[in-house]
C-alpha cells in the first residue's frame, strides 16, 4: 500500500493541526473537566459531517467514519491536562494559571482530529469502520469508578471494536521516529495512602506517647526491602513514597503521619504480592504500640501490546515514516490508562518522537517546560489514518475477518 498521498494530505493539514493544538494548549482542562476541549473536537467533527456522540463518560467524544461491516478499528486520544504551571514563554502559553498540557494530550487530540479529517476524505475506500475515541481523564486514579478509559468502556465504546490503537508523544525520541514494542510496555499504576497512628505527648516526655514519626521512619525503611528482598530479581517493580506529612511543632510528639505513594508492576502475581506485603510491613507499627490504616487503590493494569496488531502497526509505520525510523522501545514503569482498552480488545500503544534535535531545552513530560515539535502533528495524523486504512483493507472483508477471528 502507498501512503504518499495520505502524507501529502496530512502535510497540507499541518497549519490546522498546529492551530487546534495551540487552541487546546492555551486552555488546558483537568480530568473530567474537558468541556471546552470536547466542544472544540465536536465542532470540527460537525463541520466535516462526521457523526459523533458527546458527553460519554462526562466529557468524552466518540465519532465514526466508514460503513458498519462488522470490523471496526478504534483510534484513541486523551484530552486532559495537568496541574502544572507552564514556564514556557510561547505565544500559545497556557492562559489558565497552574494548569498545563505537559503530557502532550493537546497534540494527541489534534492528531486524532487530523486522522478523522483524512479518513473522512477517503471514506469510500474503507471496507469497515473507524471509531475515534476522544477520552477524558487519563491522568487520574480515582478512588472509585476508574479513569477516563475505564468509564468510556463502561459506557460501551468498545462493544463493536475489534482493535484499538493509541499513541503518545515521546520527547526522548527525535521527531519522525516511531517507537513500538510487542508485549508489556508500561506498568500497572496503583496508589496508596498509609496513615500511621501514634499517641500525642509533650516533646520532652516521649515515653508518655507513641511517636508516629519514628514509626513512619521504620515503615519507610522496611518498605525499601520489598522490591530488593521479596521480589525475584528477574521481575520488575517500583514502590515509591511521594509525600510524607506529620507533626505540627518541634516540641510535640506527633500522633499521626500520612504517607502516600505509588506501586508499579508488570505482572498480576507481583502486583497482588506487593499489595499484601505493603500491609504486612505497615502492621509492624502495631508491635511498637501504634496502629495504621492503609488505603490501596488499584489504577490501570499494565499496557500489554497485542503481538499481531503491533507487528501490523510496525509494518505500516515503516511505510509511512521510513523503515529506519521505526525502533523497538524499552519497557517503562510509567502507567497509562490505555491498558483498560487492552483488557477488552486487542490493542497497541505507540510512541511518537516529538523532540526537535535543534532545541537545547530539556522537554520531559510532566515538567513545566514540556513542549513539542509540531512537525510531529502531521506525521501522527497520517500514521493513525494509515493504520486504520491498512487494517480495514486487510481484515475488513469477509475472508480477512475469519482470519482475524482464528488468530485471536
Ligand atoms: Ni500522557
Coordinates of C-alpha atoms and ligand atoms in Angstrom, one line a residue, residues 78 103-105 108 138-139 168 336 365-366, ligand 1:
X78 CA -6.7 11.5 25.6
X103 CA 1.9 15.5 28.7
X104 CA 1.1 16.3 25.1
X105 CA -2.6 15.4 25.2
X108 CA -2.9 13.7 20.7
X138 CA -6.1 9.7 31.5
X139 CA -4.1 11.3 34.3
X168 CA 1.8 9.1 22.8
X336 CA -1.2 4.6 31.0
X365 CA 6.8 15.0 30.0
X366 CA 5.1 16.3 33.2
Ligands
LIG1 NI1 0.1 11.3 28.8

